[in-house]
Structure formats: structure tokens, C-alpha cells
mmCIF file of C-alpha atoms in Angstrom:
data_model
loop_
_atom_site.group_PDB
_atom_site.id
_atom_site.type_symbol
_atom_site.label_atom_id
_atom_site.label_comp_id
_atom_site.label_asym_id
_atom_site.label_seq_id
_atom_site.Cartn_x
_atom_site.Cartn_y
_atom_site.Cartn_z
ATOM 1 C CA MET A 976 -0.305 -5.743 20.099
ATOM 2 C CA VAL A 977 -3.017 -8.324 20.901
ATOM 3 C CA GLN A 978 -5.169 -7.615 23.947
ATOM 4 C CA THR A 979 -6.198 -10.836 25.699
ATOM 5 C CA ILE A 980 -9.151 -10.877 28.078
ATOM 6 C CA PRO A 981 -10.675 -13.752 30.091
ATOM 7 C CA ALA A 982 -14.205 -14.584 28.928
ATOM 8 C CA ARG A 983 -15.500 -14.082 32.485
ATOM 9 C CA ASP A 984 -14.485 -10.408 32.258
ATOM 10 C CA ILE A 985 -15.908 -9.613 28.806
ATOM 11 C CA SER A 986 -18.733 -7.074 28.510
ATOM 12 C CA LEU A 987 -21.655 -6.867 26.100
ATOM 13 C CA TYR A 988 -20.218 -3.567 24.868
ATOM 14 C CA GLU A 989 -16.918 -5.234 23.951
ATOM 15 C CA LEU A 990 -18.723 -8.067 22.159
ATOM 16 C CA GLU A 991 -20.671 -5.498 20.151
ATOM 17 C CA GLU A 992 -17.628 -3.364 19.346
ATOM 18 C CA LYS A 993 -15.125 -6.121 18.598
ATOM 19 C CA PHE A 994 -17.319 -8.896 17.143
ATOM 20 C CA GLY A 995 -20.318 -7.073 15.710
ATOM 21 C CA LEU A 996 -22.782 -8.793 18.057
ATOM 22 C CA GLN A 997 -26.281 -7.307 17.932
ATOM 23 C CA LEU A 998 -29.437 -7.771 20.008
ATOM 24 C CA ALA A 999 -32.498 -8.932 18.060
ATOM 25 C CA THR A 1000 -35.726 -7.220 19.108
ATOM 26 C CA ASP A 1001 -38.141 -9.171 16.883
ATOM 27 C CA SER A 1002 -40.253 -11.405 19.150
ATOM 28 C CA ASN A 1003 -40.204 -14.124 16.470
ATOM 29 C CA PHE A 1004 -36.398 -14.367 16.548
ATOM 30 C CA PHE A 1005 -36.433 -16.670 19.570
ATOM 31 C CA ALA A 1006 -39.867 -18.256 19.422
ATOM 32 C CA GLU A 1007 -38.490 -21.625 20.569
ATOM 33 C CA TRP A 1008 -38.595 -20.656 24.243
ATOM 34 C CA THR A 1009 -42.332 -19.886 24.079
ATOM 35 C CA GLU A 1010 -43.438 -22.979 22.095
ATOM 36 C CA ILE A 1011 -44.007 -25.152 25.134
ATOM 37 C CA PRO A 1012 -45.394 -28.726 25.133
ATOM 38 C CA THR A 1013 -46.803 -30.287 28.294
ATOM 39 C CA LEU A 1014 -44.893 -32.546 30.686
ATOM 40 C CA ALA A 1015 -45.846 -36.023 31.823
ATOM 41 C CA ASP A 1016 -46.792 -36.491 35.481
ATOM 42 C CA GLY A 1017 -43.539 -38.390 36.138
ATOM 43 C CA GLU A 1018 -41.504 -35.494 34.756
ATOM 44 C CA LYS A 1019 -43.384 -33.019 36.948
ATOM 45 C CA GLN A 1020 -42.650 -35.146 40.004
ATOM 46 C CA ALA A 1021 -38.971 -35.381 39.087
ATOM 47 C CA ILE A 1022 -38.494 -31.639 38.733
ATOM 48 C CA ALA A 1023 -40.474 -31.048 41.929
ATOM 49 C CA ARG A 1024 -37.727 -33.061 43.608
ATOM 50 C CA VAL A 1025 -35.086 -30.842 41.977
ATOM 51 C CA LYS A 1026 -36.868 -27.784 43.360
ATOM 52 C CA SER A 1027 -37.152 -29.318 46.831
ATOM 53 C CA ASN A 1028 -33.454 -30.220 46.864
ATOM 54 C CA TYR A 1029 -32.453 -26.705 45.824
ATOM 55 C CA LEU A 1030 -34.653 -24.964 48.394
ATOM 56 C CA ASN A 1031 -33.471 -27.241 51.199
ATOM 57 C CA LEU A 1032 -29.753 -26.852 50.478
ATOM 58 C CA ASN A 1033 -29.823 -23.159 49.614
ATOM 59 C CA LYS A 1034 -31.460 -22.159 52.914
ATOM 60 C CA HIS A 1035 -28.432 -23.498 54.797
ATOM 61 C CA ARG A 1036 -25.932 -21.555 52.677
ATOM 62 C CA LEU A 1037 -25.886 -20.026 49.219
ATOM 63 C CA MET A 1038 -24.999 -22.729 46.722
ATOM 64 C CA SER A 1039 -21.627 -22.699 44.989
ATOM 65 C CA GLU A 1040 -21.355 -22.979 41.223
ATOM 66 C CA GLU A 1041 -20.391 -26.650 41.537
ATOM 67 C CA ALA A 1042 -23.367 -27.368 43.800
ATOM 68 C CA VAL A 1043 -25.703 -25.678 41.297
ATOM 69 C CA LYS A 1044 -24.367 -27.941 38.546
ATOM 70 C CA MET A 1045 -24.780 -31.066 40.673
ATOM 71 C CA VAL A 1046 -28.133 -30.387 42.354
ATOM 72 C CA VAL A 1047 -30.061 -28.431 39.702
ATOM 73 C CA LEU A 1048 -28.411 -28.621 36.293
ATOM 74 C CA SER A 1049 -27.429 -32.292 36.157
ATOM 75 C CA PRO A 1050 -30.898 -33.751 36.845
ATOM 76 C CA LEU A 1051 -32.497 -31.351 34.360
ATOM 77 C CA LEU A 1052 -30.080 -32.408 31.612
ATOM 78 C CA ASP A 1053 -30.885 -36.030 32.441
ATOM 79 C CA LEU A 1054 -34.641 -35.422 32.248
ATOM 80 C CA ALA A 1055 -34.181 -33.615 28.929
ATOM 81 C CA GLY A 1056 -32.443 -36.683 27.493
ATOM 82 C CA PHE A 1057 -29.030 -35.106 26.983
ATOM 83 C CA TYR A 1058 -27.189 -38.027 28.582
ATOM 84 C CA GLN A 1059 -28.498 -40.435 25.923
ATOM 85 C CA PRO A 1060 -27.759 -40.826 22.164
ATOM 86 C CA PRO A 1061 -27.462 -38.854 19.972
ATOM 87 C CA PHE A 1062 -26.055 -36.364 22.506
ATOM 88 C CA GLU A 1063 -22.746 -36.071 24.342
ATOM 89 C CA ILE A 1064 -21.570 -33.891 27.210
ATOM 90 C CA GLU A 1065 -18.268 -32.014 27.462
ATOM 91 C CA THR A 1066 -17.069 -29.968 30.434
ATOM 92 C CA GLU A 1067 -14.513 -27.168 30.654
ATOM 93 C CA THR A 1068 -14.220 -26.968 26.854
ATOM 94 C CA SER A 1069 -11.543 -24.425 25.894
ATOM 95 C CA VAL A 1070 -12.658 -21.528 23.734
ATOM 96 C CA GLU A 1071 -10.593 -18.837 22.022
ATOM 97 C CA ILE A 1072 -12.070 -16.173 19.750
ATOM 98 C CA SER A 1073 -10.379 -13.195 18.109
ATOM 99 C CA ALA A 1074 -11.714 -10.008 16.564
ATOM 100 C CA GLU A 1075 -11.520 -9.615 12.789
ATOM 101 C CA ASP A 1076 -8.476 -7.365 13.047
ATOM 102 C CA GLU A 1077 -6.926 -9.907 15.472
ATOM 103 C CA SER A 1078 -6.182 -7.148 17.998
ATOM 104 C CA PHE A 1079 -8.536 -8.577 20.626
ATOM 105 C CA LEU A 1080 -8.562 -12.159 21.949
ATOM 106 C CA VAL A 1081 -11.034 -13.770 24.345
ATOM 107 C CA LYS A 1082 -10.181 -17.001 26.158
ATOM 108 C CA GLY A 1083 -12.180 -19.173 28.519
ATOM 109 C CA ASN A 1084 -13.709 -22.557 29.278
ATOM 110 C CA ILE A 1085 -17.344 -23.533 28.761
ATOM 111 C CA ASP A 1086 -18.804 -24.997 31.963
ATOM 112 C CA VAL A 1087 -20.962 -27.590 30.205
ATOM 113 C CA LEU A 1088 -21.412 -28.175 26.484
ATOM 114 C CA VAL A 1089 -24.064 -30.464 25.004
ATOM 115 C CA ILE A 1090 -23.143 -31.631 21.510
ATOM 116 C CA GLN A 1091 -24.712 -33.765 18.811
ATOM 117 C CA LYS A 1092 -22.038 -34.838 16.357
ATOM 118 C CA ARG A 1093 -20.420 -31.497 15.445
ATOM 119 C CA PHE A 1094 -23.394 -29.396 16.473
ATOM 120 C CA TRP A 1095 -23.253 -27.398 19.674
ATOM 121 C CA VAL A 1096 -26.718 -28.055 21.060
ATOM 122 C CA LEU A 1097 -26.409 -26.042 24.244
ATOM 123 C CA VAL A 1098 -23.698 -23.853 25.796
ATOM 124 C CA ILE A 1099 -24.235 -23.714 29.559
ATOM 125 C CA GLU A 1100 -22.737 -21.131 31.894
ATOM 126 C CA SER A 1101 -23.337 -21.741 35.593
ATOM 127 C CA LYS A 1102 -22.924 -19.300 38.491
ATOM 128 C CA SER A 1103 -23.253 -19.480 42.256
ATOM 129 C CA SER A 1104 -26.708 -18.666 43.629
ATOM 130 C CA LYS A 1105 -25.250 -15.488 45.165
ATOM 131 C CA PHE A 1106 -24.786 -13.949 41.690
ATOM 132 C CA ASP A 1107 -27.421 -12.454 39.412
ATOM 133 C CA VAL A 1108 -27.991 -14.932 36.586
ATOM 134 C CA MET A 1109 -27.495 -12.180 33.986
ATOM 135 C CA THR A 1110 -23.844 -11.761 34.956
ATOM 136 C CA ALA A 1111 -23.251 -14.924 32.888
ATOM 137 C CA LEU A 1112 -24.695 -13.493 29.647
ATOM 138 C CA PRO A 1113 -21.581 -11.858 28.098
ATOM 139 C CA GLN A 1114 -19.434 -14.874 28.967
ATOM 140 C CA ALA A 1115 -21.900 -17.334 27.418
ATOM 141 C CA LEU A 1116 -22.264 -15.217 24.275
ATOM 142 C CA ALA A 1117 -18.480 -15.068 23.872
ATOM 143 C CA TYR A 1118 -18.364 -18.864 23.937
ATOM 144 C CA MET A 1119 -21.278 -19.148 21.509
ATOM 145 C CA LEU A 1120 -19.432 -16.962 18.999
ATOM 146 C CA ASP A 1121 -16.803 -19.718 18.725
ATOM 147 C CA ARG A 1122 -19.313 -22.381 17.632
ATOM 148 C CA PRO A 1123 -18.041 -24.751 14.897
ATOM 149 C CA ASN A 1124 -21.285 -24.620 12.863
ATOM 150 C CA PRO A 1125 -22.125 -20.922 12.365
ATOM 151 C CA ALA A 1126 -24.727 -21.675 9.675
ATOM 152 C CA GLN A 1127 -27.012 -23.144 12.341
ATOM 153 C CA PRO A 1128 -28.531 -21.521 15.441
ATOM 154 C CA THR A 1129 -26.728 -22.036 18.738
ATOM 155 C CA PHE A 1130 -28.489 -22.006 22.099
ATOM 156 C CA GLY A 1131 -27.236 -21.157 25.555
ATOM 157 C CA LEU A 1132 -28.446 -21.546 29.126
ATOM 158 C CA LEU A 1133 -27.533 -19.287 32.028
ATOM 159 C CA ILE A 1134 -28.193 -20.765 35.459
ATOM 160 C CA ASN A 1135 -27.529 -19.787 39.057
ATOM 161 C CA GLY A 1136 -29.764 -22.421 40.643
ATOM 162 C CA ARG A 1137 -32.561 -19.973 41.399
ATOM 163 C CA GLU A 1138 -33.076 -18.650 37.851
ATOM 164 C CA PHE A 1139 -32.648 -19.786 34.257
ATOM 165 C CA VAL A 1140 -32.211 -17.698 31.096
ATOM 166 C CA PHE A 1141 -32.076 -19.176 27.592
ATOM 167 C CA VAL A 1142 -30.112 -17.519 24.781
ATOM 168 C CA LYS A 1143 -30.206 -17.940 20.994
ATOM 169 C CA LEU A 1144 -27.454 -16.849 18.589
ATOM 170 C CA ILE A 1145 -27.534 -16.929 14.799
ATOM 171 C CA GLN A 1146 -25.137 -15.630 12.160
ATOM 172 C CA GLN A 1147 -26.520 -13.366 9.454
ATOM 173 C CA GLU A 1148 -24.625 -10.332 8.245
ATOM 174 C CA HIS A 1149 -23.583 -10.056 11.886
ATOM 175 C CA PRO A 1150 -24.102 -12.364 14.844
ATOM 176 C CA TRP A 1151 -27.512 -11.713 16.410
ATOM 177 C CA TYR A 1152 -28.796 -12.880 19.751
ATOM 178 C CA ALA A 1153 -31.902 -12.790 21.922
ATOM 179 C CA ARG A 1154 -32.701 -14.135 25.366
ATOM 180 C CA SER A 1155 -35.705 -15.444 27.229
ATOM 181 C CA ASP A 1156 -37.194 -13.986 30.363
ATOM 182 C CA ALA A 1157 -35.590 -15.155 33.598
ATOM 183 C CA LEU A 1158 -37.469 -18.269 34.734
ATOM 184 C CA SER A 1159 -37.562 -19.054 38.452
ATOM 185 C CA ILE A 1160 -37.152 -22.433 40.136
ATOM 186 C CA GLU A 1161 -39.525 -21.170 42.824
ATOM 187 C CA ARG A 1162 -42.510 -21.005 40.437
ATOM 188 C CA ASP A 1163 -43.658 -24.441 39.305
ATOM 189 C CA SER A 1164 -44.977 -23.289 35.929
ATOM 190 C CA GLU A 1165 -41.641 -21.648 35.083
ATOM 191 C CA LEU A 1166 -39.604 -24.645 36.237
ATOM 192 C CA HIS A 1167 -41.803 -26.846 34.040
ATOM 193 C CA GLN A 1168 -41.093 -24.424 31.216
ATOM 194 C CA VAL A 1169 -37.335 -24.822 31.709
ATOM 195 C CA LEU A 1170 -37.524 -28.572 31.167
ATOM 196 C CA THR A 1171 -39.847 -28.299 28.180
ATOM 197 C CA ILE A 1172 -37.524 -25.758 26.542
ATOM 198 C CA LEU A 1173 -34.543 -28.069 27.060
ATOM 199 C CA LYS A 1174 -36.466 -30.943 25.479
ATOM 200 C CA ARG A 1175 -37.604 -28.707 22.615
ATOM 201 C CA LEU A 1176 -34.065 -27.530 21.826
ATOM 202 C CA GLY A 1177 -32.821 -31.116 21.739
ATOM 203 C CA GLN A 1178 -35.576 -32.035 19.292
ATOM 204 C CA LEU A 1179 -34.790 -29.066 17.057
ATOM 205 C CA ILE A 1180 -31.092 -29.916 16.774
ATOM 206 C CA VAL A 1181 -31.796 -33.552 15.882
ATOM 207 C CA LEU A 1182 -34.076 -32.351 13.076
ATOM 208 C CA LEU A 1183 -31.575 -29.875 11.607
ATOM 209 C CA PRO A 1184 -30.314 -30.811 8.126
ATOM 210 C CA PRO A 1185 -26.680 -32.043 7.988
ATOM 211 C CA GLU A 1186 -24.028 -29.555 6.917
ATOM 212 C CA ASN A 1187 -22.558 -30.004 3.440
#
């Protein structure tokens, strides 16, 4: 009998047991999040506005998931160039993955998916600011396991408005993943880093060789 579980309820343990997911501990596995170029003054001013908007709205009441997407995520994706060619945006993309023995099925919907042709550039899982950003990690990884181009790396972003965590997944003998440190919107240097990482990931995907 097939056990079906919503992606929002999946655990890291279940992903490891059912799908062979493993955590990479080599610091070079996810070097992309530390290779940081500088931002132009206009970009710094734009993300300062994002920070100001978040701090102003969040002090009145904790921001909902939808507010986080609108106030924080959307302008960052714009600044990173993901609303322009060669990228596209999808929302609420359905995902369904099954274990090798087909006894375990995970279903869910990706909050925001950035794609370039068939490549999944970035899988984004957003949470309300009242939740710890790491609660989104198992859910995002479950979605990333369903990527259509397993030969290439897939990246994810966890966001709750206050913090950002980047994730990288690659397929070797087993799927391997690593994550960045949690970067805070309240520290300018880390918020700058968020935008530069987004821009860097977009550049990397464009440069990837086409699949045969």
C-alpha cells in the first residue's frame, strides 16, 4: 500500500531513508554561496528599501507568507534579473515524487520556481516570519528531488522575510545537498550577500552546457 505524505510534513529523516538523500560536509560542495561579487550603489539602495519595508511592516504584525513573497522576495528576484529573459517564473508548481520501491509518495506545490528553458534555476520555499526559516528545508529538498534535469545542480532558497538560506542539490550515486548559513535581512552585509548569490546562481545556470 502506498503511503502518501504532504511535502510540508516531510522530515529530513524520511528523505534520507526513502530517497537516499545525504548531507555533504565538504566545504567546496557549495562554494557558490561564498563567491560573492560586489553590488553597484543603485543595487545597494534598492535592497536598503526592501529592508526598510520589511522592518516597518513586520513591527506592526508578523508578516504572512504571502506578504513575505510580495515585500521581500519579489523585489529581490527583480533585482537579480529573474523577471527578464532567459528566465521565467512559475508559482504553485505541482510536484510528486515516489521512493524507488514506490511505497512512499510525496506531493506538494512549489511556492515559486525560477526556470530557464527546462532547467530549474531556483526552487523557493517561503514561510511566514513567525516560523524558523529552517522549517522549510525538508519541504524544499523534497521538491528539488523532482527536478527534470538531475544531471545538473539544482539550487533552492528558504525565506521567512527575516532570514535566507540557500540550498544546493546534486545527483551522484545518491542525491547530495548542502546549505548556506542563515543570512539576515537585518545585517546589511548579509542582505547584500543574498542578492549577489541570486545573481551568481542565475549566471551559473545560463553558462551550463545544454543537455544532450
